[in-house]
Coordinates of C-alpha atoms and ligand atoms in Angstrom, one line a residue:
X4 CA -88.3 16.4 -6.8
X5 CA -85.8 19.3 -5.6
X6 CA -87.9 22.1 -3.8
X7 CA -86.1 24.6 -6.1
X8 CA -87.7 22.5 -9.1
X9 CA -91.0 22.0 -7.4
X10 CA -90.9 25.9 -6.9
X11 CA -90.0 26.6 -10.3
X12 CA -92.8 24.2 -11.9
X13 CA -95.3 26.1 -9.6
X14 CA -94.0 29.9 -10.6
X15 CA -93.9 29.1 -14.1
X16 CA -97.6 27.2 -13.9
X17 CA -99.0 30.1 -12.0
X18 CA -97.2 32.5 -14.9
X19 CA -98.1 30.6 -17.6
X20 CA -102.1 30.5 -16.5
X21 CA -101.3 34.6 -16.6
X22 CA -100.4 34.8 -19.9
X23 CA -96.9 35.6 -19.1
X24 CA -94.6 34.3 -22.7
X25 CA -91.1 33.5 -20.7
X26 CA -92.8 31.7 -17.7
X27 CA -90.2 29.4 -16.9
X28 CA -87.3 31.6 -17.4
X29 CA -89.2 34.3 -15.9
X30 CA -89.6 32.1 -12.1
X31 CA -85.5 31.0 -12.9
X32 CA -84.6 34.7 -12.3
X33 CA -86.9 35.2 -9.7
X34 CA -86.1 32.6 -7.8
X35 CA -82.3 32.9 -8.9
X36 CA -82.3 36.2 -7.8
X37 CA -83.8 35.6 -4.0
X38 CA -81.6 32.4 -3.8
X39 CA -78.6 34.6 -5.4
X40 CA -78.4 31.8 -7.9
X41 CA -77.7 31.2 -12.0
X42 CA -80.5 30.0 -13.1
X43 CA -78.7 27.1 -14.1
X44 CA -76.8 26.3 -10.4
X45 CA -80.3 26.7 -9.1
X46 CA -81.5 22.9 -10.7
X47 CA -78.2 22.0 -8.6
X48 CA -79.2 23.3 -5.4
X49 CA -80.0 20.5 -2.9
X50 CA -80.7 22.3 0.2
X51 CA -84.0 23.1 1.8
X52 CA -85.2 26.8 0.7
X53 CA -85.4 29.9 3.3
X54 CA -89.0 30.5 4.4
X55 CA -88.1 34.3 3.6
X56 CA -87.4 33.0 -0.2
X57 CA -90.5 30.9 -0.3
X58 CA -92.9 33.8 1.1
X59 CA -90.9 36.2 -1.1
X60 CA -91.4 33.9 -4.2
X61 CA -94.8 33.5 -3.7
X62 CA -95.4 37.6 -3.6
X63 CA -92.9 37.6 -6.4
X64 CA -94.9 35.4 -8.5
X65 CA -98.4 36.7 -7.7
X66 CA -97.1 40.3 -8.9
X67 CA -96.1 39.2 -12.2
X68 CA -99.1 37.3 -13.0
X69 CA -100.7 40.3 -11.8
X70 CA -98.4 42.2 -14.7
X71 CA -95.8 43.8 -12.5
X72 CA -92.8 44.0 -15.0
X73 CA -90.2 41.9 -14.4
X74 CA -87.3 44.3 -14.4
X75 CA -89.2 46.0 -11.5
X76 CA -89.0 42.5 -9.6
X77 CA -85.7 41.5 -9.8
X78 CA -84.9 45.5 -9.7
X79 CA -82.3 45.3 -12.5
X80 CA -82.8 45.2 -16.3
X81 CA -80.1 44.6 -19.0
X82 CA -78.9 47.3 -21.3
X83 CA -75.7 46.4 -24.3
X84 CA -74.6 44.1 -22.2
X85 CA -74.8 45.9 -18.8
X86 CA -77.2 45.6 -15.6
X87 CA -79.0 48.5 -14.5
X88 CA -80.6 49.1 -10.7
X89 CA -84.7 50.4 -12.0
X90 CA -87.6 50.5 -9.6
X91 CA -91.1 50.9 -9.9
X92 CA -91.3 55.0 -11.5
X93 CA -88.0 54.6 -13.8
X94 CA -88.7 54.1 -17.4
X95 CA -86.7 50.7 -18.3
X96 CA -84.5 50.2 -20.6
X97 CA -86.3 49.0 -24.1
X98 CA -84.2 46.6 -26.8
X99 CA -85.4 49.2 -29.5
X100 CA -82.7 51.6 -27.9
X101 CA -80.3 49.5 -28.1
X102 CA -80.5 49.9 -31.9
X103 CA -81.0 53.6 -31.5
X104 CA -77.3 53.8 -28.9
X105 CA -75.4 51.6 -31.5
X106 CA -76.0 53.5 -34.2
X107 CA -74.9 56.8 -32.2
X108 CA -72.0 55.1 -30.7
X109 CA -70.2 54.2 -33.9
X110 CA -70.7 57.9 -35.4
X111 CA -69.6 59.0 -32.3
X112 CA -66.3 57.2 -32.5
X113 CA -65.8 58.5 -36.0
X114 CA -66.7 62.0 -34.8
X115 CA -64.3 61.6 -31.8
X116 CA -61.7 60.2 -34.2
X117 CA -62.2 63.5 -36.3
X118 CA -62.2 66.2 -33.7
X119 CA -59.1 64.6 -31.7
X120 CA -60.6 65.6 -28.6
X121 CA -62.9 63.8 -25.9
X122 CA -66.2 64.8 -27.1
X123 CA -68.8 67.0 -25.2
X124 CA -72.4 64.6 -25.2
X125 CA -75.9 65.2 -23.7
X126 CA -78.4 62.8 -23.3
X127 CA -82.4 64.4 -23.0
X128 CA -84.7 62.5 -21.1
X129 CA -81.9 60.1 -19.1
X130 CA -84.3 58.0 -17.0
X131 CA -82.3 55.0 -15.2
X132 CA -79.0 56.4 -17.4
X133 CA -79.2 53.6 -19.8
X134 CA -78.0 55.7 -22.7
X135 CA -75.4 57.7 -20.7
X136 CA -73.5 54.6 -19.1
X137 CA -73.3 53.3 -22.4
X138 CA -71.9 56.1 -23.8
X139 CA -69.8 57.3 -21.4
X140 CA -68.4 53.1 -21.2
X141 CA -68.1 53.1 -24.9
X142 CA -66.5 56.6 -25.3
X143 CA -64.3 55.9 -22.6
X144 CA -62.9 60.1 -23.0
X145 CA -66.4 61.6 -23.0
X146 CA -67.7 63.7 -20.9
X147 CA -72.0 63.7 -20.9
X148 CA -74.6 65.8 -19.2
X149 CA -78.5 64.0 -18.8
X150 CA -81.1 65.9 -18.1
X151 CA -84.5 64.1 -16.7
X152 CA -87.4 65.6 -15.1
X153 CA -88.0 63.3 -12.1
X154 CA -86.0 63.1 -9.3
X155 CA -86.6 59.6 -8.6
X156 CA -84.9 58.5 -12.2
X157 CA -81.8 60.7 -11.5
X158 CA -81.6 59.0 -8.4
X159 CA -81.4 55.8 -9.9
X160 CA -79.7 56.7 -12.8
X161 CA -76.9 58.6 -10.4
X162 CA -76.4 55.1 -8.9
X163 CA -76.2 53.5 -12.1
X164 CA -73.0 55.7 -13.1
X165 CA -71.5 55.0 -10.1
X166 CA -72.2 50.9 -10.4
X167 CA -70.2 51.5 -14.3
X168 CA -67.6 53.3 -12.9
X169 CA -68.4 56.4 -14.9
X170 CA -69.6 58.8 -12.4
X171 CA -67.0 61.0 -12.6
X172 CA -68.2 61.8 -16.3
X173 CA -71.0 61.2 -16.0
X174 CA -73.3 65.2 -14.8
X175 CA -77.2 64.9 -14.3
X176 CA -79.3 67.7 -14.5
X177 CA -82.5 68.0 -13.2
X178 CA -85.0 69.9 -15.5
X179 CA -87.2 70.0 -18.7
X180 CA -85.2 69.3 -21.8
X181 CA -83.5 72.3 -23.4
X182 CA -84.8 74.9 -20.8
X183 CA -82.1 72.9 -18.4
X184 CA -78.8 73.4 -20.2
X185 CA -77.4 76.3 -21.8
X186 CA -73.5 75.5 -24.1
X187 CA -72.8 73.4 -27.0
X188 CA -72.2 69.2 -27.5
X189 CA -70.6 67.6 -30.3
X190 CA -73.8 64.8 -30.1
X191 CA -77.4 65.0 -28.6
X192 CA -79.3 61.8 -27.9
X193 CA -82.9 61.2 -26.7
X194 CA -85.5 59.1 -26.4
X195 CA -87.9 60.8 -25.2
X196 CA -91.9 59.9 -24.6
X197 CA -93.5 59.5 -28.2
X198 CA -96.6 57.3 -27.3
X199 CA -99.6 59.0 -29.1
X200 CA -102.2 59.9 -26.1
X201 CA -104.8 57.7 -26.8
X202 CA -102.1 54.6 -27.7
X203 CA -100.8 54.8 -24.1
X204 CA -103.9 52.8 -22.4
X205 CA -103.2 50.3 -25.2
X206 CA -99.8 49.6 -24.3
X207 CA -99.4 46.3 -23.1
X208 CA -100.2 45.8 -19.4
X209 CA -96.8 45.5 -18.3
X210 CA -95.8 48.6 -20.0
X211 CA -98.9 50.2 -18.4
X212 CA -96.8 50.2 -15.0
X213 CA -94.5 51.7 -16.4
X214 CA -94.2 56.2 -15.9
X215 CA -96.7 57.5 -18.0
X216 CA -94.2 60.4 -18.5
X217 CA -91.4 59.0 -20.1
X218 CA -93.9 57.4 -22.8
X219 CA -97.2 59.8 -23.3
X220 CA -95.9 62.0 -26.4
X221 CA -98.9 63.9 -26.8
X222 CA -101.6 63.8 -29.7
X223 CA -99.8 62.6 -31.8
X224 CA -97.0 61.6 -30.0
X225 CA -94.4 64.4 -31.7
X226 CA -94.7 66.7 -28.5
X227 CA -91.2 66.2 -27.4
X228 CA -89.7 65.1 -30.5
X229 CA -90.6 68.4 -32.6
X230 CA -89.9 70.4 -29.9
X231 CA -86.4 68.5 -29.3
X232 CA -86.0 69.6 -33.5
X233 CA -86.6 73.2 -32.7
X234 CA -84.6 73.5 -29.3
X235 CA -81.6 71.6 -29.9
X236 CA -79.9 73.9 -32.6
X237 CA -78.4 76.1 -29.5
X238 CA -77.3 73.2 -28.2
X239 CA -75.6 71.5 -31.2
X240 CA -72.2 72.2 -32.6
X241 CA -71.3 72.7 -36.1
X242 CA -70.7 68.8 -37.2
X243 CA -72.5 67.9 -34.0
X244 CA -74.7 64.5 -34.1
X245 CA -78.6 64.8 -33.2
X246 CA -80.1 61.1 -32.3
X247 CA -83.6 60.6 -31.7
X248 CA -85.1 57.7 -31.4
X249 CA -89.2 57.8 -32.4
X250 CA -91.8 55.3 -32.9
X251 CA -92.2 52.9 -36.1
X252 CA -94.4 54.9 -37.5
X253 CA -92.8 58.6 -36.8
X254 CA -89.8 58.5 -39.1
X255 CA -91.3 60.2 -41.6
X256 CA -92.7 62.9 -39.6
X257 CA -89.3 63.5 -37.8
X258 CA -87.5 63.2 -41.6
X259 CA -90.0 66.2 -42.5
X260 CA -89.5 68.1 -39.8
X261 CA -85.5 67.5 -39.7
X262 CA -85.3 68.8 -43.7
X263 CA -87.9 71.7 -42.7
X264 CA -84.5 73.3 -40.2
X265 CA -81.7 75.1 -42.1
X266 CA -79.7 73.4 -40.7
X267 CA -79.7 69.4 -40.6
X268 CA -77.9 67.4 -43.1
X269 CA -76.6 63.5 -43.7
X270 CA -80.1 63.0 -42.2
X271 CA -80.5 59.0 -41.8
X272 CA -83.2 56.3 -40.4
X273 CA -82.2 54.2 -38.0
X274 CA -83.6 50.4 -38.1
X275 CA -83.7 47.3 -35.4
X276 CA -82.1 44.3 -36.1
X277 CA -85.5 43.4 -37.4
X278 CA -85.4 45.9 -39.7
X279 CA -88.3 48.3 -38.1
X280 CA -87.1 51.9 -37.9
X281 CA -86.6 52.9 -34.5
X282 CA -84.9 56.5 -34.9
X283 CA -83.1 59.0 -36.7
X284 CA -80.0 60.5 -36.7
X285 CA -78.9 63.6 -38.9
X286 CA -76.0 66.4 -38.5
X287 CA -75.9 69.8 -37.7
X288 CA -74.5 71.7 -40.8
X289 CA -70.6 72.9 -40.4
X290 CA -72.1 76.8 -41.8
X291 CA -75.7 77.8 -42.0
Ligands
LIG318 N1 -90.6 52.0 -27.1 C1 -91.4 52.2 -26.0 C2 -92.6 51.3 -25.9 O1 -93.1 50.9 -26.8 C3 -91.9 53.7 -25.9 C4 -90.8 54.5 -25.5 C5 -91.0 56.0 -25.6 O2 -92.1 56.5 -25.6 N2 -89.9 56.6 -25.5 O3 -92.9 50.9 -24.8

């Protein structure tokens, strides 16, 4: 046997005996990624393998098993069909908001279409940019301000505008949610933390390496989302788009608290393509 196969049987034994589910994809990227590989070329590599790889591997492996999220390890994670650099501290990106940016994205368009203007987005909470890139790549006139709290993400997410070609676009704002930005957008995204408290040492142990700030929401995990309801009225325009995305089990909380404000209408759930709801959109009245 290849040493790239004998490799991969080892990493994916060692993954599986660590209760990892993908194991033998999960030691093709690793290994792809150190031998700058597809997975696939790699079961055609002949060659003997770098002692750097092997050592590098071996680490590689042992972190994982050890619960080390992947995306940390091969310092990328996918996103609607883009790669995005995240290290250990960024929040990274979740399939669930994936839902949650397709929904926004094809209002968007119909709100763009509408106005007959570029539109005028902010994104709360922007972590590795995820949800900016996309937007900004999908609304390809936009121009977007994020706002995140730790330096670290806008580092990383600064990088990841420049990687999509969208930096220009593309402002981050250090700061703490609404008290960062003063003007008015035509849409508002988020996803901010909504973990309840005592939920977040539940999480599963990959997750748990993952900043506790982008996913502790409080008590009840409506910290950030209520106060999001209440702040972002300044922010929105008449006609303007609100998206939040919110745990399974918050929509009705947020739904409550949206038809409490004078002024959100056309207020909607957003679901997965398993059908779990994973956010909500609504509007901001054209007259209050
Ligand atoms: N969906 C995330 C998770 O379950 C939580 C994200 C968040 O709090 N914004 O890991």
């Amino acid at each position: 046997m290849s040493a790239v196969r004998e490799m991969i049987r080892e990493g994916t034994r060692r993954l599986e005996a660590a209760g990892v589910a993908n194991a033998r994809h999960e030691s093709e990227w690793l290994l792809g990624r150190l031998l700058n590989a597809a997975p696939l070329a790699l079961y055609l590599y002949e060659g003997a393998v770098p002692q750097d790889a092997l050592t590098q591997f071996d680490a590689q492996i042992a972190a994982r098993a050890a619960g080390r999220p992947l995306q940390y390890l091969l310092k990328e994670a996918q996103f609607v069909g883009r790669r995005f650099a995240v290290v250990p501290g960024v929040f990274i990106p979740r399939p669930e908001t994936e839902a949650v940016v397709e929904a926004a994205v094809i209002r968007l368009r119909d709100l763009e279409a509408r106005l007959g203007r570029p539109l005028r987005l902010l994104d709360f909470g922007t972590g590795s940019g995820c949800i900016a890139v996309t937007l900004a790549c999908e609304l390809p006139t936009c121009v977007l301000v994020g706002v995140e709290l730790s330096w670290n993400a806008l580092r990383i997410a600064q990088g990841n505008t420049e990687r999509h070609g969208c930096a220009a676009r593309v402002h981050l704002v250090q700061g703490w949610w609404a008290e960062a930005i003063c003007g008015t957008f035509d849409g508002i995204i988020a996803n901010p933390p909504y973990v309840p408290t005592a939920l977040v040492e539940q999480l599963p142990r990959d997750v748990r390496h993952e900043p506790r700030l982008s996913l502790d929401g409080g008590a009840d995990g409506m910290r950030d989302l209520s106060q999001l309801v209440t702040q972002v009225p300044r922010l929105l325009a008449p006609g303007g788009l609100l998206v939040l995305e919110c745990g399974e089990a918050q929509p009705v909380q947020l739904l409550r608290d949206l038809q409490r404000t004078p002024w959100a209408e056309s207020i909607q759930v957003v679901h997965d393509l398993a059908g779990r709801p994973r956010g909500v959109v609504s509007v901001r009245a054209a007259i209050i």
